[in-house]
Backbone as a printed PyTorch tensor [residue, N CA C, xyz], in Angstrom:
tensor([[[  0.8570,  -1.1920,   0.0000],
         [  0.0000,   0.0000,   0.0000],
         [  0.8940,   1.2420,   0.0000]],

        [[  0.5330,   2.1660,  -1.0760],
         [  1.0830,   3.5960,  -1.0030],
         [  0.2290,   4.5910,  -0.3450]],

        [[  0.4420,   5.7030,  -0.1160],
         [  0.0010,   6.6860,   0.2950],
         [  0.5630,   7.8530,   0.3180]],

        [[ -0.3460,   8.9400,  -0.6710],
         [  0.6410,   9.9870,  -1.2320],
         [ -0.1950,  11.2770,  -0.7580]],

        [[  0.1470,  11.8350,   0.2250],
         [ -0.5810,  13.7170,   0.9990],
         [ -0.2520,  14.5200,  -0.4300]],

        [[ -1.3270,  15.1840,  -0.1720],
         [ -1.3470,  16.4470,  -0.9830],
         [ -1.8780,  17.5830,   0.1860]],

        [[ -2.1660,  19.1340,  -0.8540],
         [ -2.5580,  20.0110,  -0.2220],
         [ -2.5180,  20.9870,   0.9980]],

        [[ -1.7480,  20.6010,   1.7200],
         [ -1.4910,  21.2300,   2.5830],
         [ -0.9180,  22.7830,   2.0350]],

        [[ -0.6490,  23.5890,   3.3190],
         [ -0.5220,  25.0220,   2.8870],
         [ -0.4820,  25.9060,   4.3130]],

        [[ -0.5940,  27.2950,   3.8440],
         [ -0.7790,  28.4070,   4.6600],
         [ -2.3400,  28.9720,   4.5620]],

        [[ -2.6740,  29.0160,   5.8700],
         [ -4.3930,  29.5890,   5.9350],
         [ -4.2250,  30.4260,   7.4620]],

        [[ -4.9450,  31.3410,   6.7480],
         [ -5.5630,  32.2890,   8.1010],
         [ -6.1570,  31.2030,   9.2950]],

        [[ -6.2840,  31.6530,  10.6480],
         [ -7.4680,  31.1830,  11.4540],
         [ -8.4110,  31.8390,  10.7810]],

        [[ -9.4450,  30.5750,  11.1760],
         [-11.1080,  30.9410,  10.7810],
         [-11.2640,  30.3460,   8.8460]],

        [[-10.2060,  30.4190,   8.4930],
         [-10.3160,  29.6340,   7.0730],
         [-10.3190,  28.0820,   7.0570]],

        [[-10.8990,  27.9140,   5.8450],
         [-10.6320,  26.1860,   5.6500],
         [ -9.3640,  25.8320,   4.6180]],

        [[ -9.2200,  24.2650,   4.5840],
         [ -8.2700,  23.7430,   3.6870],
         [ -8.7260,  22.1540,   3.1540]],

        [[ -8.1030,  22.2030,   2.4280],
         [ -8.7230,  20.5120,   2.1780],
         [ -7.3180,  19.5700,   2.4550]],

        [[ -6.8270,  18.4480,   2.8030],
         [ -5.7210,  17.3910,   2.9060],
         [ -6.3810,  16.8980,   2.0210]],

        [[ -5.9170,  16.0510,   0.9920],
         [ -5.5300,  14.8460,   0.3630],
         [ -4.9350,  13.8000,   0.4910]],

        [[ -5.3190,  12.2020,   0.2570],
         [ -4.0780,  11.1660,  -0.1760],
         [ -5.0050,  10.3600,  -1.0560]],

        [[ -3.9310,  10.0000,  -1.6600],
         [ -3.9520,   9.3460,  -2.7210],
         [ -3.3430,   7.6530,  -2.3270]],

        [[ -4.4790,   6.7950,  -1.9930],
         [ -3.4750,   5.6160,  -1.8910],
         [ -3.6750,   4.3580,  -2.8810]],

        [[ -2.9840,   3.6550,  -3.2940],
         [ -2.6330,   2.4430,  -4.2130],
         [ -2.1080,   1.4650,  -3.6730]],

        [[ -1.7570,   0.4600,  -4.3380],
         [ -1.7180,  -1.1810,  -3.9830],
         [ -2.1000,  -1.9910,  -3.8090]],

        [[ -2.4830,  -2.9000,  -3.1110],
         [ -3.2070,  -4.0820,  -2.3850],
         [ -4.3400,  -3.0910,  -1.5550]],

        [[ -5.2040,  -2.1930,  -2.0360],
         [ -5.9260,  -1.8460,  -1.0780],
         [ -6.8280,  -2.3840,  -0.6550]],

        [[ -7.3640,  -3.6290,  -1.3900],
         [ -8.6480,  -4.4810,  -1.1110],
         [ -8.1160,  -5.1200,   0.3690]],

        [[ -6.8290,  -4.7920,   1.1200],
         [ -6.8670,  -5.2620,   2.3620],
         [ -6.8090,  -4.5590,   3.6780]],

        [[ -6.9200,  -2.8750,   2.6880],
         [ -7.0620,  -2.3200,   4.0530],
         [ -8.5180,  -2.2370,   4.6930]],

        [[ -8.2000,  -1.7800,   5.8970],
         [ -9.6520,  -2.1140,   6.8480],
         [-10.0060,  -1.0150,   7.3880]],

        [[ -9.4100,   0.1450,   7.4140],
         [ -9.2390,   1.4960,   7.8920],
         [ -7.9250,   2.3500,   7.5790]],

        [[ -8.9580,   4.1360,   7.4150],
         [ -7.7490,   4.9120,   7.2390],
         [ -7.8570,   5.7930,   8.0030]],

        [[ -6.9510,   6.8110,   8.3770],
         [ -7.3310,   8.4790,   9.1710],
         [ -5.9840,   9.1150,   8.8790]],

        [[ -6.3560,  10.0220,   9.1560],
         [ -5.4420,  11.4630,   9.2460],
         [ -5.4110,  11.4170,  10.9070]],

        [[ -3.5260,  11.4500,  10.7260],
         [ -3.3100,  12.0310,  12.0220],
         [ -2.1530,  13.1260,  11.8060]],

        [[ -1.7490,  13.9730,  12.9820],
         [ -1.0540,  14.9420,  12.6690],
         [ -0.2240,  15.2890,  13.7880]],

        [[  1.2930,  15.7750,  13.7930],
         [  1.9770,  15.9570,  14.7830],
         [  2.6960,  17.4550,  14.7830]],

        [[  2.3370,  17.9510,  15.8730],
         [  3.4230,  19.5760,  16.0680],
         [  4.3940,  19.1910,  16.3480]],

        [[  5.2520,  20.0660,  16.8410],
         [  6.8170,  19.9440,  17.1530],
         [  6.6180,  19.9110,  18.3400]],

        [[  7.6530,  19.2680,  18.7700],
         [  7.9250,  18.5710,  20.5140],
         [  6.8200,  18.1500,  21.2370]],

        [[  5.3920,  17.5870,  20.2820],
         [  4.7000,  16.9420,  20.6100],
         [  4.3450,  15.3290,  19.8100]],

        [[  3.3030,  14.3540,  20.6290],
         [  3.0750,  13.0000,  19.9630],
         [  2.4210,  13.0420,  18.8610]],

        [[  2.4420,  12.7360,  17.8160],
         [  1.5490,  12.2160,  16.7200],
         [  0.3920,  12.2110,  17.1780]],

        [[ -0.7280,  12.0430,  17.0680],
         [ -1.8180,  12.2820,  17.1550],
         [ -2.8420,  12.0630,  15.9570]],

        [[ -4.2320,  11.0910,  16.3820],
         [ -5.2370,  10.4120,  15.5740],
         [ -5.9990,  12.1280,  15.6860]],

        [[ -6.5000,  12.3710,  14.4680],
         [ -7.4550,  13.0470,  14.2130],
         [ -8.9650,  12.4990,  14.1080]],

        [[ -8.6980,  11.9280,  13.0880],
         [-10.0520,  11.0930,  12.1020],
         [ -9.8340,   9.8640,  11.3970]],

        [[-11.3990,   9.1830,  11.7870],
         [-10.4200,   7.8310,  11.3280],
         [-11.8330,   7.6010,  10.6840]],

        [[-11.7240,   6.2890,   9.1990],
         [-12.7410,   6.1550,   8.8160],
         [-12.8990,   4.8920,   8.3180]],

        [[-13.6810,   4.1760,   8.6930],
         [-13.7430,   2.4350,   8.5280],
         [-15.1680,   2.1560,   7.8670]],

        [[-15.3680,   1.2270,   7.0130],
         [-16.2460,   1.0900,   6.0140],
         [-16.8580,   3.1870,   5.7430]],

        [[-17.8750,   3.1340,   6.3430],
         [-18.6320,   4.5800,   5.9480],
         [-18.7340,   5.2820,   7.1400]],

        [[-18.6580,   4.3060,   8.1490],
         [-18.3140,   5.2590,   9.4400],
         [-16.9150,   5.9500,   9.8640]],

        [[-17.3400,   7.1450,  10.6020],
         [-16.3950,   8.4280,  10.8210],
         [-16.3050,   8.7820,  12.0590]],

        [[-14.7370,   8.8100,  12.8830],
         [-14.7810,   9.1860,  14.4660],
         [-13.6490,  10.1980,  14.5310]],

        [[-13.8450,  11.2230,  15.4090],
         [-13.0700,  12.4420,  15.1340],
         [-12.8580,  12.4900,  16.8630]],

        [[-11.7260,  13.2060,  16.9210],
         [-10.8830,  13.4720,  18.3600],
         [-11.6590,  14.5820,  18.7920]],

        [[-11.7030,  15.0490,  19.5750],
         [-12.8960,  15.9490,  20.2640],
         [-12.8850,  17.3450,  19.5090]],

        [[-11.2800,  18.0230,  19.6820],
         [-11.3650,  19.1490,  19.1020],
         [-11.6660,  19.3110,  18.1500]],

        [[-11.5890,  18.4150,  16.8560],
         [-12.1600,  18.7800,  15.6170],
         [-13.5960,  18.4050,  15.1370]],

        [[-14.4000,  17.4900,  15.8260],
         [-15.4310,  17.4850,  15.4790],
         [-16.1140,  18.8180,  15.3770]],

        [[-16.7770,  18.6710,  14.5210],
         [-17.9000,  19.8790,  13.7730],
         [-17.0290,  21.0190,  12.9220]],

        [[-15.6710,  20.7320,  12.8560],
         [-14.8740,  21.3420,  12.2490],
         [-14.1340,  20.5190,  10.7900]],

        [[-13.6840,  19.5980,  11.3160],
         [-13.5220,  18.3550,  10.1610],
         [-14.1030,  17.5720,  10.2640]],

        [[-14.1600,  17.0630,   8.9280],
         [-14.8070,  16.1540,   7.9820],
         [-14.0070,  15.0070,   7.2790]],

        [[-13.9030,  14.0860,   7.4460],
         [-13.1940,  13.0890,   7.0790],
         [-13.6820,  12.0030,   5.5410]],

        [[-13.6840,  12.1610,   4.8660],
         [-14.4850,  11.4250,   3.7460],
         [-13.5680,  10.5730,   2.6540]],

        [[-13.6800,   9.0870,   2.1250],
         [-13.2690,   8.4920,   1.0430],
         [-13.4900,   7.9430,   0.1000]],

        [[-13.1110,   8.2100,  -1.3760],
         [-13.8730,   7.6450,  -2.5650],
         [-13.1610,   6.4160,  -3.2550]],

        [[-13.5070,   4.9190,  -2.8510],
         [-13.1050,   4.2690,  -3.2960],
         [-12.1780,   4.2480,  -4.7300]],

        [[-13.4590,   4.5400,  -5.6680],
         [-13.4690,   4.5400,  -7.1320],
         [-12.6100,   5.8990,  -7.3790]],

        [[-12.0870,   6.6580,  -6.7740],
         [-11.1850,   7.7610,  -7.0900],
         [ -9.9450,   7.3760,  -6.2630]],

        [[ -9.7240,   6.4420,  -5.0680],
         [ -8.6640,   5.8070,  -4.5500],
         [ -7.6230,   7.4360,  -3.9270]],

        [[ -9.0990,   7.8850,  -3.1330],
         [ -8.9190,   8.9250,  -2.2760],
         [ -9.3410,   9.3780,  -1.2460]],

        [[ -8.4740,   9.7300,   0.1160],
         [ -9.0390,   9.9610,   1.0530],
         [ -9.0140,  11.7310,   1.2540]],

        [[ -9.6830,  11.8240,   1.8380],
         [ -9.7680,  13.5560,   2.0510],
         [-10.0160,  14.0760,   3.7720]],

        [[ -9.8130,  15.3360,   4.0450],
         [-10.0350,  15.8890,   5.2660],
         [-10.0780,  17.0860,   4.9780]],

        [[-11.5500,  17.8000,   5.1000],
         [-11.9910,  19.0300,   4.8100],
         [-12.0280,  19.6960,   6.1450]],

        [[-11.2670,  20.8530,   6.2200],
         [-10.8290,  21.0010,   7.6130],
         [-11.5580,  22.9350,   7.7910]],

        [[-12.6790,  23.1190,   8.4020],
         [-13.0420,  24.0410,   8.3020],
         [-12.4250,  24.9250,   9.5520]],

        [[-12.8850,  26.4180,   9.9540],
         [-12.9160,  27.2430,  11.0040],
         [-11.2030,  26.6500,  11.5630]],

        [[-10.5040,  27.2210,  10.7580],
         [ -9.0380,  26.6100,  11.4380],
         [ -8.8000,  27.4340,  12.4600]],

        [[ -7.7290,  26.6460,  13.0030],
         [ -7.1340,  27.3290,  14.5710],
         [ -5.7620,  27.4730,  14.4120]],

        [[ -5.0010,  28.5800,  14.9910],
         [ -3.3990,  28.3290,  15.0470],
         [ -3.2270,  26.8970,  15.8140]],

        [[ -4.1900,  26.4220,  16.9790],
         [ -3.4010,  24.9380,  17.2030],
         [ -3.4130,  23.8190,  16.1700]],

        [[ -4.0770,  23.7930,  14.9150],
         [ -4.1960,  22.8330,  14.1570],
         [ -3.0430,  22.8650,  13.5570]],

        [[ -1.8270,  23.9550,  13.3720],
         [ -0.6860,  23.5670,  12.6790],
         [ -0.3580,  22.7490,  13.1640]],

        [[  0.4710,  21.4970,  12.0570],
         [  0.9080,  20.1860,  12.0470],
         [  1.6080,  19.7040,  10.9330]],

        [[  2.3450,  18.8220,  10.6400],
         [  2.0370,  17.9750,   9.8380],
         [  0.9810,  16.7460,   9.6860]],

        [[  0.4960,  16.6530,   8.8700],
         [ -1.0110,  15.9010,   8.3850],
         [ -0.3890,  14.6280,   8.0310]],

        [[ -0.7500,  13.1460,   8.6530],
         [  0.0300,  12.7910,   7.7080],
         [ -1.3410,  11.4630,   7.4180]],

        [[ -1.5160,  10.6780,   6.2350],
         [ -2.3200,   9.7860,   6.2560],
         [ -2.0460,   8.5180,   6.1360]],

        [[ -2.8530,   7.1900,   6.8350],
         [ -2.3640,   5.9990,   7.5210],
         [ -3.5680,   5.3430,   6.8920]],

        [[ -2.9550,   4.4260,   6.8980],
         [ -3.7410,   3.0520,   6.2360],
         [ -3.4900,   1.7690,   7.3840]],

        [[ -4.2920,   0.9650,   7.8000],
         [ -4.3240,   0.2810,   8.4020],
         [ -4.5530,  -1.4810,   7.5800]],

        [[ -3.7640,  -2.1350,   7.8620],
         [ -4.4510,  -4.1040,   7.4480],
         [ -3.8220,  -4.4290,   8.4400]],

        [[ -4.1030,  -5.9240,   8.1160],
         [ -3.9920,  -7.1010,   9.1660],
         [ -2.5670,  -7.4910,   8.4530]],

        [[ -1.3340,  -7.1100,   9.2440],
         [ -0.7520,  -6.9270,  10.5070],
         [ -0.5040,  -5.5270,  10.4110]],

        [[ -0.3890,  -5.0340,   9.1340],
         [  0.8870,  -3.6180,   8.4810],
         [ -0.1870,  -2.2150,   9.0820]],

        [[  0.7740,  -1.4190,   9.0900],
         [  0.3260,  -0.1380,   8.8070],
         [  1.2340,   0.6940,   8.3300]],

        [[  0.6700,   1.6150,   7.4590],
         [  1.3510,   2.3310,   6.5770],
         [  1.1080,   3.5190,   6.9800]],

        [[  2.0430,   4.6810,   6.2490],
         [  2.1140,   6.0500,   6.8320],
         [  2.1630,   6.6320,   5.1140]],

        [[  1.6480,   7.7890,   4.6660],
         [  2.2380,   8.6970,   3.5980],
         [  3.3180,   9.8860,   4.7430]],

        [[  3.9730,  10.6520,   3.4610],
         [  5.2120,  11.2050,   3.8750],
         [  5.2640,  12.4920,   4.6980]],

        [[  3.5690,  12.8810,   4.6950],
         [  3.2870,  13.8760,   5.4080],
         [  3.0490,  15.0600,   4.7970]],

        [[  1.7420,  16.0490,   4.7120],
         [  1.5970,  17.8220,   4.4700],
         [  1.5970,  18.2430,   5.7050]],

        [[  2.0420,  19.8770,   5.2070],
         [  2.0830,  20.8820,   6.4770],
         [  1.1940,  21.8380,   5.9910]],

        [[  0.7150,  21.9970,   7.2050],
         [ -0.5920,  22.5500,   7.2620],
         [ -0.4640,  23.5060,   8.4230]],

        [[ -0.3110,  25.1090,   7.7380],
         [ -0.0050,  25.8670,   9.1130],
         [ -0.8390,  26.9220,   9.0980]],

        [[ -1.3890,  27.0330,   9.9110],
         [ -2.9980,  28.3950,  10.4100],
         [ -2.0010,  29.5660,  10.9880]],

        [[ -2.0240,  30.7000,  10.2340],
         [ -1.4790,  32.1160,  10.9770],
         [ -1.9290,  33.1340,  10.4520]],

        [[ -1.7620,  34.4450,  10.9080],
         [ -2.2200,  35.2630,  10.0370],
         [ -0.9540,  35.7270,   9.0210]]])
């Protein structure tokens, strides 16, 4: 399994952004994906995770992101509205099977004015 971030960028607080990945391979074995994201001199961190059509989000971002994937376009997305300076991170997106998990290489995604 590959997994390739797009989109990331520079946004005001209070603006949105969209993340991208793009993943390929053996995907008929993954079982789950999410966006997680890490600041500096802090842990990695699960954002959103999304398994068959269901969607679970870490507290702070619910009602703010949106987590969504299109098989048939072999894309995951995170529409990330009302940003915050704490949401700067790197974004990075994970694929989950039975045993592996995979990582893409990571977007930065930084909220300032």
């Amino acid at each position: 399994v590959q997994l390739v971030e797009s989109g990331g960028g520079l946004v005001q607080p209070g603006g949105s952004l969209q993340v991208s990945c793009a993943f390929s391979g053996n995907i008929a074995i993954i079982y789950s994906m999410a966006w997680y994201r890490q600041s500096p001199g802090k842990q990695r961190e699960m954002v959103a995770r999304i398994i068959g059509d269901r969607a679970s989000y870490v507290d702070d971002v619910k009602d703010r992101f949106t987590i969504s994937k299109d098989n048939d376009k072999r894309t995951m997305s995170l529409q990330m509205n009302n940003l915050k300076p704490e949401d700067t991170a790197i974004y990075y997106c994970n694929a989950r099977t039975v045993p592996h998990e995979y990582w893409g290489q990571g977007t930065q995604v930084t909220v300032s004015l």
